[in-house]
Coordinates of C-alpha atoms in Angstrom, one line a residue:
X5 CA -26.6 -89.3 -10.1
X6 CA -25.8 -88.0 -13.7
X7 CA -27.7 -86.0 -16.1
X8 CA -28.2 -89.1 -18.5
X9 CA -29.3 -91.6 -15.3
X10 CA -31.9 -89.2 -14.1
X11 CA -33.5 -88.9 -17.7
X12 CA -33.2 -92.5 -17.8
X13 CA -35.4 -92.9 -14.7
X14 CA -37.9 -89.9 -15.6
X15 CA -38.3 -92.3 -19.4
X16 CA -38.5 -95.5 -17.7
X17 CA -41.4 -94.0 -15.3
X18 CA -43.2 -92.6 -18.7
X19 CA -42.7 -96.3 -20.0
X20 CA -44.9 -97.6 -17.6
X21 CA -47.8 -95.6 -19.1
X22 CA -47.5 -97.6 -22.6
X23 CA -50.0 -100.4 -22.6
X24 CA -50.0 -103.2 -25.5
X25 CA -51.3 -102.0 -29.2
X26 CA -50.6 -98.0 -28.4
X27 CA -50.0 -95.7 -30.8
X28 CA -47.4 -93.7 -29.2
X29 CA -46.1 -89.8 -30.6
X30 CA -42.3 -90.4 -29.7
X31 CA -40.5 -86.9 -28.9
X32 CA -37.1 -85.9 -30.1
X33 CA -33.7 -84.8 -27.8
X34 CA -31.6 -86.7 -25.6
X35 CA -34.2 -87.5 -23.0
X36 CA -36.5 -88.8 -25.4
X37 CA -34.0 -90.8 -26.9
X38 CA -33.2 -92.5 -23.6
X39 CA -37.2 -93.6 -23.7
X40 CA -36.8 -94.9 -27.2
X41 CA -33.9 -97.0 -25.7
X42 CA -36.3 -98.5 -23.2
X43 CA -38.6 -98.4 -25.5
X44 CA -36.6 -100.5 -27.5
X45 CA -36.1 -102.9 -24.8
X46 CA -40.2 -103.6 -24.5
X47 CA -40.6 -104.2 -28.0
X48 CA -37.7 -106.9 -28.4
X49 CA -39.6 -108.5 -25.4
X50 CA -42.8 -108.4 -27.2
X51 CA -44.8 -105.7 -26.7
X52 CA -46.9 -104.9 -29.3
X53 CA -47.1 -100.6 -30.4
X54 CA -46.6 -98.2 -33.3
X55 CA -44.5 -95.1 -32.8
X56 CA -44.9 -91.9 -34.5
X57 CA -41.9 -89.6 -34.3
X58 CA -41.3 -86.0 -34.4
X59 CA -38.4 -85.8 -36.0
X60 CA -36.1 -87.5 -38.7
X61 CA -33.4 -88.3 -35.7
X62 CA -36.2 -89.8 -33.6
X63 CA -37.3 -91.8 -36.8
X64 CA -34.1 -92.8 -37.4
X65 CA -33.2 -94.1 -33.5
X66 CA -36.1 -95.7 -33.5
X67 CA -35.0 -97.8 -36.9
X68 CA -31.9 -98.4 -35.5
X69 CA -33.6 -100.3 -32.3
X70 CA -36.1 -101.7 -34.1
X71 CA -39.1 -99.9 -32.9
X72 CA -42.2 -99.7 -35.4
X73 CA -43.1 -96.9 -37.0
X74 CA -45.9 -95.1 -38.8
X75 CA -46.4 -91.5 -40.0
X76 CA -49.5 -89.2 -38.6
X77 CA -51.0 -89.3 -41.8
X78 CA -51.5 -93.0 -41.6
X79 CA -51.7 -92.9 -37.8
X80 CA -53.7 -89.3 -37.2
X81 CA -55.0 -90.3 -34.2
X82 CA -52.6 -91.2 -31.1
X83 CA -53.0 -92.5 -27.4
X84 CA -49.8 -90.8 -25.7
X85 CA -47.3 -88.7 -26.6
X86 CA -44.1 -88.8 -24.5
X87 CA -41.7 -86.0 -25.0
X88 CA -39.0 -83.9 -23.0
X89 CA -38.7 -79.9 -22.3
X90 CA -36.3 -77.6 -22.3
X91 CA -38.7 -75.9 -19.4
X92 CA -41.7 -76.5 -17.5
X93 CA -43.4 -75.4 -14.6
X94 CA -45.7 -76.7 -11.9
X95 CA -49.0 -76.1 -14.3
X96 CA -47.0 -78.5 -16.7
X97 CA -46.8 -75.3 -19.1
X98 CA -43.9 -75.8 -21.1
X99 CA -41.3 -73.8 -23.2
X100 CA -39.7 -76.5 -25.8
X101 CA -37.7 -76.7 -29.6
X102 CA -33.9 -76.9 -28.1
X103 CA -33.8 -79.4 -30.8
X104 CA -34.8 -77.7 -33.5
X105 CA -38.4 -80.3 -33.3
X106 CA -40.8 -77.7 -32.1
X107 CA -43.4 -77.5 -35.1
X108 CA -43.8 -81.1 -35.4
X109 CA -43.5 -82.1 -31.5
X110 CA -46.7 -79.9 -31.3
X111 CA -48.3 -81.3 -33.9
X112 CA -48.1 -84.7 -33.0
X113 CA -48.7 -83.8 -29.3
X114 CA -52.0 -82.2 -30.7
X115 CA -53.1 -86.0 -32.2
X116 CA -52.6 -87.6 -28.8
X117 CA -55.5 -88.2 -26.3
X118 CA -52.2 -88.0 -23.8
X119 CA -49.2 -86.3 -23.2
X120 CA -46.4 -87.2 -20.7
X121 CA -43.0 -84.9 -20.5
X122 CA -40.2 -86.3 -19.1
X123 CA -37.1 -84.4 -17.4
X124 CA -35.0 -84.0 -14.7
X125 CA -35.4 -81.6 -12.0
X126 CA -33.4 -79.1 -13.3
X127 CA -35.8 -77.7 -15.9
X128 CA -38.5 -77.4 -13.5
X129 CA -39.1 -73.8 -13.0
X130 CA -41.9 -71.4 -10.9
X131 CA -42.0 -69.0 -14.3
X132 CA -40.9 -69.8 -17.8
X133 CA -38.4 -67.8 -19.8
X134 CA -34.7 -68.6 -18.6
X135 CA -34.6 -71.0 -21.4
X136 CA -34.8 -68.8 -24.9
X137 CA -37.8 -69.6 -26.4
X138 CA -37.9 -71.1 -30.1
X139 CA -39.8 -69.4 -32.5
X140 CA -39.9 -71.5 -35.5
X141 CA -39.8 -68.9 -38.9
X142 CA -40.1 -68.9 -42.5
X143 CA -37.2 -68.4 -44.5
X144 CA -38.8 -65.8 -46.3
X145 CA -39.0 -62.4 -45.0
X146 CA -36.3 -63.1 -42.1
X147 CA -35.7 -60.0 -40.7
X148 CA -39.0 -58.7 -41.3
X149 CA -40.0 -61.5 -38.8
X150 CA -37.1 -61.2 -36.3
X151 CA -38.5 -57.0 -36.0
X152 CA -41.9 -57.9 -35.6
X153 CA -41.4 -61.0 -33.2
X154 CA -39.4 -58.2 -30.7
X155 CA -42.2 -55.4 -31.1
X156 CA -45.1 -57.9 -30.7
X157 CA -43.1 -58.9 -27.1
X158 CA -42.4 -55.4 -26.5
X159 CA -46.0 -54.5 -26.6
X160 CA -46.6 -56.8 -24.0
X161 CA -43.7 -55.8 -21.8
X162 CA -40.8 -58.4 -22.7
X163 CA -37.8 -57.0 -24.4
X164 CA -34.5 -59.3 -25.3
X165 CA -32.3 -60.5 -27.7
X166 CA -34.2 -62.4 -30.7
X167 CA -31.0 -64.3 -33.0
X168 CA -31.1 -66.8 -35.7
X169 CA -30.3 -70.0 -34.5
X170 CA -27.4 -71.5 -36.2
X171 CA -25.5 -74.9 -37.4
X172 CA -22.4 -73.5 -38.3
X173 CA -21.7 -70.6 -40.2
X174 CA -25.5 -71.2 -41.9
X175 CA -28.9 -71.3 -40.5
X176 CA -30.2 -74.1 -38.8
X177 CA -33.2 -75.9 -41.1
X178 CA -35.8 -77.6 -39.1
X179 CA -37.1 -80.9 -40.7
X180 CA -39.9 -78.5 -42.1
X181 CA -37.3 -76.4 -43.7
X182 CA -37.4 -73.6 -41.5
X183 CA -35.5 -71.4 -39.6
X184 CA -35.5 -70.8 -36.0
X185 CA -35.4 -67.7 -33.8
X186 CA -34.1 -67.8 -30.2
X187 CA -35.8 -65.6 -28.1
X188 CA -34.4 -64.3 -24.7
X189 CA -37.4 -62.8 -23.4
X190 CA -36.2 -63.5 -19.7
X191 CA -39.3 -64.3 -17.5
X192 CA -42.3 -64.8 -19.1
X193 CA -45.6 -63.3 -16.4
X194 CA -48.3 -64.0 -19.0
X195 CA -47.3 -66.9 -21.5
X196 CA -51.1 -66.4 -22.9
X197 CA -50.2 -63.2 -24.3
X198 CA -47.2 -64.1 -25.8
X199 CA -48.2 -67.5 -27.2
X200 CA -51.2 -64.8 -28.4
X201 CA -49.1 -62.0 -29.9
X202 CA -46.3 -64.6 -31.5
X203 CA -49.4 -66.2 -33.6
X204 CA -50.2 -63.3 -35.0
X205 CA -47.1 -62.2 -36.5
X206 CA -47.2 -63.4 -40.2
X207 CA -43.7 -65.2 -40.9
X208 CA -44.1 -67.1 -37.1
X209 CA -44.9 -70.9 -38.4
X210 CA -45.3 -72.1 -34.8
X211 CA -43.2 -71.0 -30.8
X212 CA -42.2 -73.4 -28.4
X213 CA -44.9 -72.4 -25.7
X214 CA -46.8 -75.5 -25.4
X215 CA -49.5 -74.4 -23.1
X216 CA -52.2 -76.7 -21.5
X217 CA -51.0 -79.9 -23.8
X218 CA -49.1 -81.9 -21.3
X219 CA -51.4 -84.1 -18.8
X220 CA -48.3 -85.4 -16.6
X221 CA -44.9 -84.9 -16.0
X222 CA -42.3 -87.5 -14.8
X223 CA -39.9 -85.3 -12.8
X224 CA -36.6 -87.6 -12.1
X225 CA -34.4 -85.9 -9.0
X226 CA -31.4 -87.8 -7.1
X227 CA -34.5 -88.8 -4.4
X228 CA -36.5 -90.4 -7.0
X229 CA -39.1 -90.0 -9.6
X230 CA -42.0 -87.2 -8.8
X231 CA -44.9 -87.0 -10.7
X232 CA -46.8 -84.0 -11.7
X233 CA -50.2 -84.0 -12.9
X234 CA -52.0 -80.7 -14.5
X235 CA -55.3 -79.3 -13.3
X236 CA -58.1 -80.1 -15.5

């Protein structure tokens, strides 16, 4: 099977989670997108829900199909989220912001009573870190920030590469206006302690560790769908 079939089947196993009159935090990247399509599909048949979306690209797809949308400040409260990951392990911690989404993926997973992550089996890992972590920064005081992100993971024993992430020849702006910093820590043993040490450095708006947030995980391999459900 292809990459884009087995994120289809890990969004249409999420879809059957939504129930009529939800009010649904809809992720952003290519796998989400693939659940907006379905998505899509539900509404146009007559189901009844209001979407919140992470991003301006999600809010824009979701437009385009014709899927109903609110903001979280008029919808602060939601029932599921359903996002992908760039990483995630077998406690369903996960390591996401590929698409530049991270700040406001966590918010909105914050306002949801649920949270399902979708992917294929290839970003299921046994220890986070092959996937540079996101660090979403503010402008201001950039290289201040990039130092003290690398000694705060230093202290804790992680050393690699921290680089701006960008779109061209220019930094890449979240939908926040920030930048992002690309961290290749390599394995991560204790994601507490980073998730601990990154919050602390002034300048870090928000990382991509999302750590105890995610209450299932549809897991789409060439065998089928496997669902993973976190210890609570």
């Amino acid at each position: 099977m292809d990459a884009r079939a087995l994120k289809r089947d890990a969004a249409r196993a999420a879809l059957g989670h939504v129930e009529e009159g939800m009010k649904l935090g809809i992720g952003t990247g290519s796998t989400a997108e693939e659940f907006v399509r379905l998505l899509a599909e539900r509404v146009a048949a007559g189901l009844s829900i209001i979407g919140v979306p992470t991003s301006e690209r999600t809010a824009a797809l979701c437009a385009e199909l014709g899927v109903p949308l609110s903001t979280l400040e008029e919808t602060p409260e939601l029932d599921l989220t359903v996002d992908g990951a760039d990483e995630l392990d077998t406690a369903l911690n996960l390591v996401k912001g590929g698409g530049g989404a991270l700040l406001r993926e966590k918010i909105v997973a914050a306002a949801s009573a649920r949270m399902i992550v979708i992917a294929d089996r290839s970003k299921l890992v046994e220890t986070l870190g092959a996937y540079p972590l996101p660090i979403e920064v503010n402008p201001f005081g950039l290289r201040a920030t990039a130092l003290a992100v690398a000694k705060a993971a230093n202290r804790i024993g992680l050393t690699g590469e921290v680089t701006l992430r960008k779109a061209g020849d220019a930094p890449f702006v979240t939908d926040g206006g920030h930048f992002i910093l690309d961290a290749s820590f390599g394995r991560i043993p204790d994601t507490r302690a980073l998730s601990n040490a990154l919050h602390a450095v002034p300048g870090v708006v928000e990382h991509g560790l999302f750590l105890g947030m995610a209450d299932a995980a549809m897991i789409a391999g060439a065998d089928g769908v496997e669902v993973l459900l976190a210890a609570r």
